[in-house]
XYZ file of C-alpha atoms in Angstrom:
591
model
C 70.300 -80.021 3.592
C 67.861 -80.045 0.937
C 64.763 -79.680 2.779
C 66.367 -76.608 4.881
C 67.219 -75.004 1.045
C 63.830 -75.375 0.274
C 62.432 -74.487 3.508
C 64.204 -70.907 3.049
C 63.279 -70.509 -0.546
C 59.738 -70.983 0.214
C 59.730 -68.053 3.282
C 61.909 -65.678 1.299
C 59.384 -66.138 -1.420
C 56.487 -65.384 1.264
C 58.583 -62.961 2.984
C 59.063 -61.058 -0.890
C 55.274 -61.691 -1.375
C 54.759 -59.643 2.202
C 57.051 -56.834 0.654
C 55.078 -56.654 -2.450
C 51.906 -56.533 -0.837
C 52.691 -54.143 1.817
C 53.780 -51.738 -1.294
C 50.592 -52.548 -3.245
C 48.180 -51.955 -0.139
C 49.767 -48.640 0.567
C 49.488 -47.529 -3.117
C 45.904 -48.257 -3.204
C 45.134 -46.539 0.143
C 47.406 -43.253 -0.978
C 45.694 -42.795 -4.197
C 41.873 -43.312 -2.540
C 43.665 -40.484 -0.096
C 44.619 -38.430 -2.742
C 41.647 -38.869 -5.096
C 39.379 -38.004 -1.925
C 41.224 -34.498 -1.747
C 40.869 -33.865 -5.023
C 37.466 -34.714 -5.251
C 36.678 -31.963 -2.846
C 39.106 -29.966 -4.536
C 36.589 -30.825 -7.897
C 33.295 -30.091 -6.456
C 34.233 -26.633 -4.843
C 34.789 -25.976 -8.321
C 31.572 -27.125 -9.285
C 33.010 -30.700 -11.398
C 31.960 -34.413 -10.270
C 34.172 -36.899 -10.086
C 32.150 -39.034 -12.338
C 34.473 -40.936 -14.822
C 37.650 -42.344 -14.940
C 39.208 -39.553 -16.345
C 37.632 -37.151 -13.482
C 39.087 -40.183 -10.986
C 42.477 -39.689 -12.323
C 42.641 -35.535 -12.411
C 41.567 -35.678 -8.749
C 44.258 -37.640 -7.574
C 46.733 -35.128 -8.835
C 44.658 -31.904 -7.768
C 44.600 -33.887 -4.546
C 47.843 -34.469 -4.633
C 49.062 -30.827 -5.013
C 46.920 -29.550 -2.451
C 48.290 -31.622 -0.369
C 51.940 -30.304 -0.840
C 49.886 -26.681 -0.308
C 48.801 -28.033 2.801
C 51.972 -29.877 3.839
C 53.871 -26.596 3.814
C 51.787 -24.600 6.153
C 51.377 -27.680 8.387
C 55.285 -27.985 8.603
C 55.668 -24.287 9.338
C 54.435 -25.456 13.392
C 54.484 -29.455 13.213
C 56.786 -31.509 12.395
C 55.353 -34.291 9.789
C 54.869 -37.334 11.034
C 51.546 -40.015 11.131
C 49.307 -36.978 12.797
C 50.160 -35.499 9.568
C 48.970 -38.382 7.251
C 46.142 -38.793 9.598
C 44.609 -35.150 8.704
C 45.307 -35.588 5.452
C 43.227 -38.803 5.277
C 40.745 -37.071 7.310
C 40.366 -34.777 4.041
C 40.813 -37.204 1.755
C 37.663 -39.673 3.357
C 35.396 -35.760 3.996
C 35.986 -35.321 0.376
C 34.372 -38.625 -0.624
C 32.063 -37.997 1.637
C 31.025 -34.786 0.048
C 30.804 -36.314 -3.578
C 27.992 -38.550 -2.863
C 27.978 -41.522 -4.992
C 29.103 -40.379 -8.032
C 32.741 -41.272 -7.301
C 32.095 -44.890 -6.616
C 29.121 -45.033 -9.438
C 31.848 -44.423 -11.836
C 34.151 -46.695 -10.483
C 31.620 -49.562 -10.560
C 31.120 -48.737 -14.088
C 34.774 -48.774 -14.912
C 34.925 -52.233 -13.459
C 32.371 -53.461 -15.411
C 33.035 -52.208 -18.694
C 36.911 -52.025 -18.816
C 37.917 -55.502 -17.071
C 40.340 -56.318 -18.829
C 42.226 -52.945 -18.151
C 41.888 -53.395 -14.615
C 43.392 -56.523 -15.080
C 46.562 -55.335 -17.684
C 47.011 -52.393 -14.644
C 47.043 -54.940 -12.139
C 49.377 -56.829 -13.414
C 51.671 -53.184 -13.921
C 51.359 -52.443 -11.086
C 52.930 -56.330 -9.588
C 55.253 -55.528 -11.705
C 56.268 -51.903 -10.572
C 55.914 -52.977 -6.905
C 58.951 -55.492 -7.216
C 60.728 -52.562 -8.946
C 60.085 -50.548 -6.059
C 61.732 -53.092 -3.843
C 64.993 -51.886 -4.254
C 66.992 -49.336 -2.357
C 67.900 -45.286 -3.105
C 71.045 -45.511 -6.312
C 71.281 -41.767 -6.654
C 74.527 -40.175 -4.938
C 72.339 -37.331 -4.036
C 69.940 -39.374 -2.250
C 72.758 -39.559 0.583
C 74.042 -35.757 -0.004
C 70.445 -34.240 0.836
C 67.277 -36.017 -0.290
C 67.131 -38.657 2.690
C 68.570 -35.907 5.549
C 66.155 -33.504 4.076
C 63.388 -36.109 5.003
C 65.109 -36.802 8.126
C 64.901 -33.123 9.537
C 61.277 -32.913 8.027
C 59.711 -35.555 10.344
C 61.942 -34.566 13.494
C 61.660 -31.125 13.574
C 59.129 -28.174 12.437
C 60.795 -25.628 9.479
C 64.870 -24.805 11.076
C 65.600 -21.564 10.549
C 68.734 -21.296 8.483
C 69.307 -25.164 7.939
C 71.085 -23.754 4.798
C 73.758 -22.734 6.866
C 74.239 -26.361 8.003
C 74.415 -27.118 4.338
C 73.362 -25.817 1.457
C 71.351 -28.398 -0.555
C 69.260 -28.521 2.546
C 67.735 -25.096 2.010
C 66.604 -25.962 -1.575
C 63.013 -26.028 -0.290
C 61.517 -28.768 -2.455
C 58.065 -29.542 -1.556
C 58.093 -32.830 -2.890
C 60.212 -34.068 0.191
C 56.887 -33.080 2.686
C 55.075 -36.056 0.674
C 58.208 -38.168 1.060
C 58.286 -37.541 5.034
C 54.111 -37.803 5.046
C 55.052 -41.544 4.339
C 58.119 -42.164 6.358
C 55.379 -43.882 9.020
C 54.525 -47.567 10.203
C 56.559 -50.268 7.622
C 57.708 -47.588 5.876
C 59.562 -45.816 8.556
C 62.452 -44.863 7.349
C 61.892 -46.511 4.019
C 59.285 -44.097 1.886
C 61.392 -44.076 -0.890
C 59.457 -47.777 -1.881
C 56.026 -45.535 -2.132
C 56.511 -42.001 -3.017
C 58.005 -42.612 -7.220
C 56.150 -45.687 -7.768
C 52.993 -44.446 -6.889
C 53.406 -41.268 -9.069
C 54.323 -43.538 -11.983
C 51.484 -46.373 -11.219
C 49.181 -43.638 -11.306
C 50.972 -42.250 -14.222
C 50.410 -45.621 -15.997
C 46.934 -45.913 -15.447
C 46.187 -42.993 -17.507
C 48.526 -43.903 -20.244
C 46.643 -48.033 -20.558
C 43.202 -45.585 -20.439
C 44.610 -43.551 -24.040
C 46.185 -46.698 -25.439
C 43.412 -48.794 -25.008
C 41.168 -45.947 -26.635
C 43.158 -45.299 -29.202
C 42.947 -49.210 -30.048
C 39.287 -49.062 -30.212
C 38.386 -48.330 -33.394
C 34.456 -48.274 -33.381
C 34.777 -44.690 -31.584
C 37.354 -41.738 -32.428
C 39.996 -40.654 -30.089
C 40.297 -37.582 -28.325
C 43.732 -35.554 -28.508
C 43.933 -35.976 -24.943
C 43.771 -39.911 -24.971
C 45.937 -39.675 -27.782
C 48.953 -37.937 -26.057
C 48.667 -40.107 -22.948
C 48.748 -43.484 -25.582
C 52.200 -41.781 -27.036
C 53.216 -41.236 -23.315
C 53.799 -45.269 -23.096
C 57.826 -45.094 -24.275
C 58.719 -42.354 -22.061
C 56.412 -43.918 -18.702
C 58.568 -47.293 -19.301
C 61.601 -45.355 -19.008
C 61.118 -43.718 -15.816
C 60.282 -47.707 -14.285
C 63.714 -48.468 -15.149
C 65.304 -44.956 -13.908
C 67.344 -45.268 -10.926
C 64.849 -42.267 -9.313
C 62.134 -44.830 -9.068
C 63.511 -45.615 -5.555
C 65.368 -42.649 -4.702
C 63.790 -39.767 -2.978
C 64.620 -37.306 -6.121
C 62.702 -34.303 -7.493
C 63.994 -35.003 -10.888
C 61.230 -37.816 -10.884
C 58.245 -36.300 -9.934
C 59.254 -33.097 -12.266
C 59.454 -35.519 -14.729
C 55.811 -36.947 -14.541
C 54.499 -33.938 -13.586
C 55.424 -32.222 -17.175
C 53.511 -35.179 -18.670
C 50.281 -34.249 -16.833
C 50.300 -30.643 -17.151
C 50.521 -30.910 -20.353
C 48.252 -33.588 -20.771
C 45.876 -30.926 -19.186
C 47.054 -28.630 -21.447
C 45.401 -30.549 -24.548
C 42.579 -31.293 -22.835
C 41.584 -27.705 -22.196
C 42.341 -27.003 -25.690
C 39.549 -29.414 -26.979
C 37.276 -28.764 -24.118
C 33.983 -27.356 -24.341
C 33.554 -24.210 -22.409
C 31.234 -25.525 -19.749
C 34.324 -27.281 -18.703
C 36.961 -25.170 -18.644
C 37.061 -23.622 -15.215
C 37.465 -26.283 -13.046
C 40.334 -27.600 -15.844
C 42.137 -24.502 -15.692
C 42.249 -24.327 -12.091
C 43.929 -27.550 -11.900
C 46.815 -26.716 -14.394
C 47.195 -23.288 -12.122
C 47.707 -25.678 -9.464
C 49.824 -28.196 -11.195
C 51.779 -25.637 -12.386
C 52.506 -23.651 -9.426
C 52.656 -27.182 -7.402
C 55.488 -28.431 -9.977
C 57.427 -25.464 -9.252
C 57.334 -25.864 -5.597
C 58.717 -29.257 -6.096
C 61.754 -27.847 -7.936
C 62.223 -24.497 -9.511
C 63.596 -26.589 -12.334
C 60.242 -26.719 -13.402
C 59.176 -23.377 -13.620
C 59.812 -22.745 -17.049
C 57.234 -25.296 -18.201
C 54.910 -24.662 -15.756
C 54.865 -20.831 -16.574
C 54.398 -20.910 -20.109
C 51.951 -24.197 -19.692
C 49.798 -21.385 -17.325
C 50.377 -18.624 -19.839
C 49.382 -20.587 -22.721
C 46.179 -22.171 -20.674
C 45.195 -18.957 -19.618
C 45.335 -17.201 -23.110
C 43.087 -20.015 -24.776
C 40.765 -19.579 -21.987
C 40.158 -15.641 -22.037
C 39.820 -15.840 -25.587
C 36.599 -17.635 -25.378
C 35.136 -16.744 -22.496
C 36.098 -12.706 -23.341
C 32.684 -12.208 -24.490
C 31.734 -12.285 -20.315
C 34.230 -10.067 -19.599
C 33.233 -9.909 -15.471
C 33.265 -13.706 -15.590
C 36.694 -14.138 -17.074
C 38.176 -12.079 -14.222
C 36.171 -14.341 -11.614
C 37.703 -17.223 -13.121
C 41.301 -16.034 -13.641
C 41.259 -14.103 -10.015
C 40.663 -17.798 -8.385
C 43.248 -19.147 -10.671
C 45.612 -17.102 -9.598
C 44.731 -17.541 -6.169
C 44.973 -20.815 -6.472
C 48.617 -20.329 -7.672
C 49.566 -18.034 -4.699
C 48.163 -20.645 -2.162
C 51.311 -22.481 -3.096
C 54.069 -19.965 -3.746
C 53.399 -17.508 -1.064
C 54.339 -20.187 1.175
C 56.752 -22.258 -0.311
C 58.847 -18.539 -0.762
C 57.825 -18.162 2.704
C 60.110 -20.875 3.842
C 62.585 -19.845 1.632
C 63.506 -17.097 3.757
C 62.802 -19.196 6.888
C 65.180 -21.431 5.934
C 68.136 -19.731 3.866
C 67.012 -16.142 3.956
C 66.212 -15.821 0.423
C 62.857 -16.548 -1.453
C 63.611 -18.447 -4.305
C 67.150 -20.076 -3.105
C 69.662 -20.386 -4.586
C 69.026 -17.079 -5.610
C 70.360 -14.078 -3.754
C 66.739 -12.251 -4.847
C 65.284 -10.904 -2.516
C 67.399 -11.559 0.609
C 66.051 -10.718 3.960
C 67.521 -9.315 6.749
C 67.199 -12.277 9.182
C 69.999 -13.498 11.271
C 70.146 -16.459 9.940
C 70.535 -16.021 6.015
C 73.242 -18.153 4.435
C 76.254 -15.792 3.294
C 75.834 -14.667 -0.107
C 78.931 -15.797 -1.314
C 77.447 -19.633 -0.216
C 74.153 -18.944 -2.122
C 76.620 -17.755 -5.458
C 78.789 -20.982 -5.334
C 75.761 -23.015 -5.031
C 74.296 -21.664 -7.920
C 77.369 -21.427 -10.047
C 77.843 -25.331 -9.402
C 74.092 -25.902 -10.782
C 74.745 -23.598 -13.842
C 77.971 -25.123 -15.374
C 77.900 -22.058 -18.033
C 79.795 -20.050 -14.580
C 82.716 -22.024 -15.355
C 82.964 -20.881 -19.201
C 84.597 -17.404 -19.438
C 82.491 -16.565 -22.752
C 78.734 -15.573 -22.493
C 76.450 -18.749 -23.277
C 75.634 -16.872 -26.563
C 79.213 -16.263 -27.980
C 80.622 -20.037 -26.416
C 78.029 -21.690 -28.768
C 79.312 -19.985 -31.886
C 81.961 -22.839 -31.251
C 80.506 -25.809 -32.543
C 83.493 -28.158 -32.037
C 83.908 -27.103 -28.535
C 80.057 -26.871 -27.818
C 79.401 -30.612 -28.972
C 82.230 -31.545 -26.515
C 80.976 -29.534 -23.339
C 77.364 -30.745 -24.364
C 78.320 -34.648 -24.302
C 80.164 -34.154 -21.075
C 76.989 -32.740 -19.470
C 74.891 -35.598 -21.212
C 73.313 -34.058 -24.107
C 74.264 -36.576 -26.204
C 72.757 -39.528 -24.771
C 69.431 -41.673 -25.697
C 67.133 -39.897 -23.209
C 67.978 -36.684 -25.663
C 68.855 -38.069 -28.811
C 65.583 -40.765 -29.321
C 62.599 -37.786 -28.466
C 64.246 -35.267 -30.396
C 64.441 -37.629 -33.650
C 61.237 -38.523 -33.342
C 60.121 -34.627 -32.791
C 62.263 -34.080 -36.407
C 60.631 -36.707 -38.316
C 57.424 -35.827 -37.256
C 58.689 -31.979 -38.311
C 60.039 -33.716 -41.542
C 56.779 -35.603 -42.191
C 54.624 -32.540 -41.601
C 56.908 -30.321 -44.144
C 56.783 -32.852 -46.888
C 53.126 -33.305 -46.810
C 50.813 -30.500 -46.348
C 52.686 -28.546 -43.799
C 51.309 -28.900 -40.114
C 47.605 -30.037 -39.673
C 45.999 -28.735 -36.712
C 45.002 -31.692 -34.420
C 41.459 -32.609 -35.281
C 39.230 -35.721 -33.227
C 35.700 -36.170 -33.202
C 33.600 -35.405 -29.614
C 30.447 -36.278 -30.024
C 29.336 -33.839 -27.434
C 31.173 -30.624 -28.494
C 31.630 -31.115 -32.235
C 35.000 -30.869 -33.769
C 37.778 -29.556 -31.878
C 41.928 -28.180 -32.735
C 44.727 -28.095 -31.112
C 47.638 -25.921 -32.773
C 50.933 -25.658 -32.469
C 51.510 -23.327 -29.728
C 51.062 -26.367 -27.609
C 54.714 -26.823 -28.386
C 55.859 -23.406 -26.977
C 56.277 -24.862 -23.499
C 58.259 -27.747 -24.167
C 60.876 -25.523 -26.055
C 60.750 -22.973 -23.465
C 61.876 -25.508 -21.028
C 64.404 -26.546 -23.008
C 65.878 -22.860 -23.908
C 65.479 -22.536 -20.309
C 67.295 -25.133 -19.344
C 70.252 -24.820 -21.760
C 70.777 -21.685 -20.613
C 70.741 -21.325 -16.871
C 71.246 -25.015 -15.796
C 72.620 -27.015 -19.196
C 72.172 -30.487 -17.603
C 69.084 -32.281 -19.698
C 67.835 -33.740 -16.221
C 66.886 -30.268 -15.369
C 64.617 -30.253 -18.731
C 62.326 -32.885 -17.302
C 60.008 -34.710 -19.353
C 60.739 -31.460 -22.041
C 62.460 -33.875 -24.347
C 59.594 -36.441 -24.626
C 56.778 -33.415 -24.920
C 58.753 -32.125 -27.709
C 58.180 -35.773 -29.288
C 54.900 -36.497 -28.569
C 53.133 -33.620 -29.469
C 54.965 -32.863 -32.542
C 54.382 -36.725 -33.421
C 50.327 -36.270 -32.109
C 50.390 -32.925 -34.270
C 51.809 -34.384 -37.341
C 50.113 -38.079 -37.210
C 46.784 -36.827 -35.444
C 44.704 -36.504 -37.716
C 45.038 -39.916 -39.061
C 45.436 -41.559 -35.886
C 42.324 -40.200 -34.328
C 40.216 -41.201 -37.465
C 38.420 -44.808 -37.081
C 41.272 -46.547 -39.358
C 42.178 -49.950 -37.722
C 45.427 -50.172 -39.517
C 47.090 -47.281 -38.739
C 45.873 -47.036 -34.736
C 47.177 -50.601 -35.109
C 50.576 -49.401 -36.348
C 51.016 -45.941 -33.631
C 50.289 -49.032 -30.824
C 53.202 -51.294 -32.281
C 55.260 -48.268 -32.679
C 54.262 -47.497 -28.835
C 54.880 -50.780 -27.598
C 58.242 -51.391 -29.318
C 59.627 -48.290 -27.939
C 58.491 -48.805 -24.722
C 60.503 -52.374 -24.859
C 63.576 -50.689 -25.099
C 64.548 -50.538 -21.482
C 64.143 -54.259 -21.198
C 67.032 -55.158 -23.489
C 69.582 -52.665 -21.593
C 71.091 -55.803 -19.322
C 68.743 -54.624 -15.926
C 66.375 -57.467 -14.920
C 62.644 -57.290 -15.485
C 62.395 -58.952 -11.996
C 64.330 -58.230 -9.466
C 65.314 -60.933 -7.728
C 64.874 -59.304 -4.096
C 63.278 -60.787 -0.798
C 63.076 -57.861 0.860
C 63.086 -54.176 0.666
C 66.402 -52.922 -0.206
C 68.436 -51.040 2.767
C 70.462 -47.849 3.002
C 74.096 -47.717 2.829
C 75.707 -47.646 5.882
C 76.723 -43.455 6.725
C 80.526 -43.374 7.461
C 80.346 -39.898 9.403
C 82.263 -39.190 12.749
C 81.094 -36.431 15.439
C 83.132 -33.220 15.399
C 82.615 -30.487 18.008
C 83.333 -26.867 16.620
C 84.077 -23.862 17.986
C 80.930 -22.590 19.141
C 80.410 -26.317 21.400
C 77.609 -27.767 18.804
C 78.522 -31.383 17.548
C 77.775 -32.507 14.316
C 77.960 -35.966 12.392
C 80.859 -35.169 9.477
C 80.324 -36.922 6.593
C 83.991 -36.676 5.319
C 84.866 -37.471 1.680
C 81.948 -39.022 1.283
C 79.976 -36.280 1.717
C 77.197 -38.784 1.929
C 75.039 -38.209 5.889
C 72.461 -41.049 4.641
C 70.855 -41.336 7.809
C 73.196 -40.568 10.409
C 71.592 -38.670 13.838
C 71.100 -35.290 13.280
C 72.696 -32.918 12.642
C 75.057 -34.158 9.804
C 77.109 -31.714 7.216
C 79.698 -32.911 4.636
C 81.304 -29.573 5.381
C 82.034 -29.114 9.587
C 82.033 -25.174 9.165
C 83.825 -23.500 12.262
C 81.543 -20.292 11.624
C 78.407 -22.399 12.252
C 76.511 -22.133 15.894
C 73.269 -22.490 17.014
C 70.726 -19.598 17.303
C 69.736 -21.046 20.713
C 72.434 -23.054 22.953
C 71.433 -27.106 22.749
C 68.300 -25.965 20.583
C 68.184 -27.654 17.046
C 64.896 -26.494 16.155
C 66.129 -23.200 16.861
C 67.924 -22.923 13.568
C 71.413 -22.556 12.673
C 73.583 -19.233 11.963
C 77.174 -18.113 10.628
C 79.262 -15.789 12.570
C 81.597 -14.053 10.072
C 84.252 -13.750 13.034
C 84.635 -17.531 13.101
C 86.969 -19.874 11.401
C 86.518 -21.045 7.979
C 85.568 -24.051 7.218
C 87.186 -27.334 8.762
């Protein structure tokens, strides 16, 4: 009995070690995919990829353009390994391209900055046996995994709103969820697509920590704000999204880069500029194709970028509009479509709006689109304009802490953005974010760099009062005001007081590991799906679909499955899926 005991414990230790490494290998190989795309993204724009910090911004140009790409692709071909195979293709020409500058700075990296490679390492062990466990969000089963399903089985449906509604929310971020539904991971890409983000996510924040712990040389803003970006990065490891195939996470990390951008165009010398403004166009445009959500952010991030760009390069008049013509090009590569399949698949551009609506056959009924987004935007339910409803204080704090304003993921970024407001008032008012650069002098970052963050969060209090739908608002809000308050001082060569914002860090970041979750999860294998408890139903027009029930949960049943079995719904073409879905009005209601 005992040997067979250990005999098992032993192969579901190698069969967990398999798991891990599979996860690992595929992170490695997606990020060298992405970086490669990016890197030709970087020299069309005349920038090498010659540092680590180049390294990182390409993998998230690279990644965006991939989404661009991803969404034309899809309009004809279904997703599936042909799909990851071009986009490798691009990834490997764009090394290719770069000479040996990419790997030049890699080999110095490795030399110079061992033991970072080795802390990241051991992150990202640690993240891959996080990412062994299966989807917890309730949504995951409503839409996220059935969106994925109909991604790699079909090209774009028309009117696979009419099927159900969350389908036709046209979030891009599921086309990179399907581009690695392929070999091991078939039917399992929910283990890659967060943890990578947040691995890659990590990287960059042990890169600002580690400078802002090295005292002999000043720290940039920029390394600063990714350093402060340590509490917020733990979080997300232990968020439920880290396995599920949700927006929300991607928005989140997303925020953090653009605005990481953000501060690093602000203390850029002009010679650099260009290429960095091009990438937040891209990252904010891209974010927004993920989920509208994260328009707000991404618009005033863009706004804000583009204003502090035209006011130094005004002096070249002709070669500000250049720049700021292939910006917003670069913008419309990724909106024109992604409104594109709006209407292919709902009707509308920006569902679930009714803006815009074309006259297609198969547009979802307007009075769908309206009860889909009165159930986002709880403020429908309230008879009083938002305005006049939060003149009630008693009643607001009790509609606020039912929608989860008043939990730590709120409360904890926006104390630390008032003592950092507090700290700033009592001394000598706000400083302007100084650091040293020994190649472009002294440079400032002011204020306005918190306009986006409370734009997002106006925005989001407003039209969609859930804080999920703020993003990573919340933390920006924190960190900046805490970089713009404590800069100055932080940045300066003082040992004790970098030594004191890395404690601070590093105890924040611990919180999550005294919650009651395990820091290891104690899994062999990767975790599986629930089980979908659907039935078939035939309707009136003869098309059969999986009904999810009460459950409302499809998972992922056989296509085509609906929590709602609508008698009004038909196919545009007899026994055709891909031929899209309609509603005749003269039909029965639902069933």
């Amino acid at each position: 009995m005992v040997p067979l005991r250990a005999h098992a414990i032993v192969a579901g230790t190698r069969h967990l070690h398999l798991a891990q490494l599979l996860i690992i290998g595929a992170w490695l190989g997606l990020a060298l995919v992405f970086t490669g795309v990016g890197a030709m993204f970087r020299r069309a724009g005349g920038s090498a990829t010659d540092s680590a910090d180049a390294w990182w911004e390409a993998f998230w140009s690279g990644w965006i353009c991939t989404l661009f790409g991803l969404q034309v692709w899809h309009c004809w071909l279904r997703i599936d390994a042909r799909a990851l195979l071009a986009t490798a293709a691009v990834g490997a020409l764009g090394f290719a391209v770069s000479g040996r500058a990419p790997w030049a700075a890699l080999a110095r990296g490795a030399r110079s900055g061992w033991p970072l490679l080795v802390a990241a390492a051991v992150l990202v062990v640690w993240l891959s046996n996080r990412a062994l466990g299966g989807p917890r969000n309730g949504d995951s089963g409503l839409y996220h995994i059935p969106t994925v399903r109909w991604l790699t089985e079909y090209p774009i449906v028309p009117g696979l709103g009419n099927l159900h509604g969350r389908l036709a929310f046209n979030q891009s971020y599921f086309l990179y969820v399907a581009l690695l539904d392929v070999g091991p991971f078939t039917h399992r890409p929910a283990h890659l697509a967060n943890g990578l983000l947040l691995a890659v996510l990590f990287a960059r924040v042990l890169l600002g920590l580690s400078r802002l712990l090295r005292v002999r040389q000043p720290c940039r803003p920029v390394d600063l704000f990714y350093a402060l970006c340590l509490p917020p990065a733990m979080i997300l490891a232990f968020n439920i999204n880290l396995t599920s195939p949700s927006p929300d996470f991607p928005v989140f990390v997303l925020g953090l880069v653009l605005s990481g951008q953000l501060i690093a165009l602000l203390g850029e010398s002009f010679a650099r500029m260009n290429v960095r403004l091009w990438e937040i166009m891209l990252l904010a445009a891209g974010g927004t194709t993920v989920k509208l959500s994260f328009a707000p952010l991404g618009v005033a991030v863009a706004l804000l970028a583009a204003a502090a760009w035209l006011r130094r390069a005004w002096p070249s008049p002709h070669r500000a509009w250049q720049v700021m013509a292939i910006a917003v090009f670069l913008a419309a590569s990724g909106i024109v479509p992604w409104m594109v399949r709006g209407i292919i698949l709902s009707g509308y551009p920006a569902y679930p709006s009714t803006f815009g609506g074309a006259p297609v056959e198969w547009r979802v009924p307007p009075e769908a689109v309206i009860a889909e987004a009165d159930f986002i935007n709880p403020w429908k339910a309230v008879r009083a304009p938002w305005w006049r409803a939060s003149l009630d204080l008693r009643w607001l704090g009790t509609w606020l802490r039912s929608l989860g304003w008043i939990e730590r993921g709120v409360l904890l970024p926006l104390a630390i953005a008032a003592g950092a407001w507090l700290w700033g008032a009592v001394g000598a008012g706000w400083r302007l974010l100084r650091a040293g650069d020994t190649r472009g002098g002294r440079k400032r970052i002011s204020t306005a760099i918190l306009l986006p963050p409370l734009a997002a969060i106006g925005a989001c209090f407003i039209m969609a009062p859930r804080p999920r739908f703020a993003g990573a608002a919340f933390w920006l809000l924190a960190i900046e005001s805490a970089g713009l308050a404590f800069g100055r001082a932080l940045c300066a060569a003082r040992r004790g007081v970098r030594f004191a914002a890395g404690v601070a860090c590093l105890s924040l970041a611990g919180l999550p590991f005294f919650e009651g979750q395990p820091a290891w999860l104690p899994l062999r294998d990767f975790g599986g799906l629930p089980l979908p408890r659907v039935r078939p139903v035939q309707l009136d027009s003869g098309l059969v679909v999986q009904f999810a029930g009460e459950t409302m949960s499809c998972w992922n049943a056989p296509l085509p499955c609906t929590p709602y079995a609508n008698q009004a719904l038909r196919l545009r073409r007899p026994g055709d899926l891909a031929s899209g879905f309609v509603v005749d009005a003269s039909a029965a209601g639902p069933h």
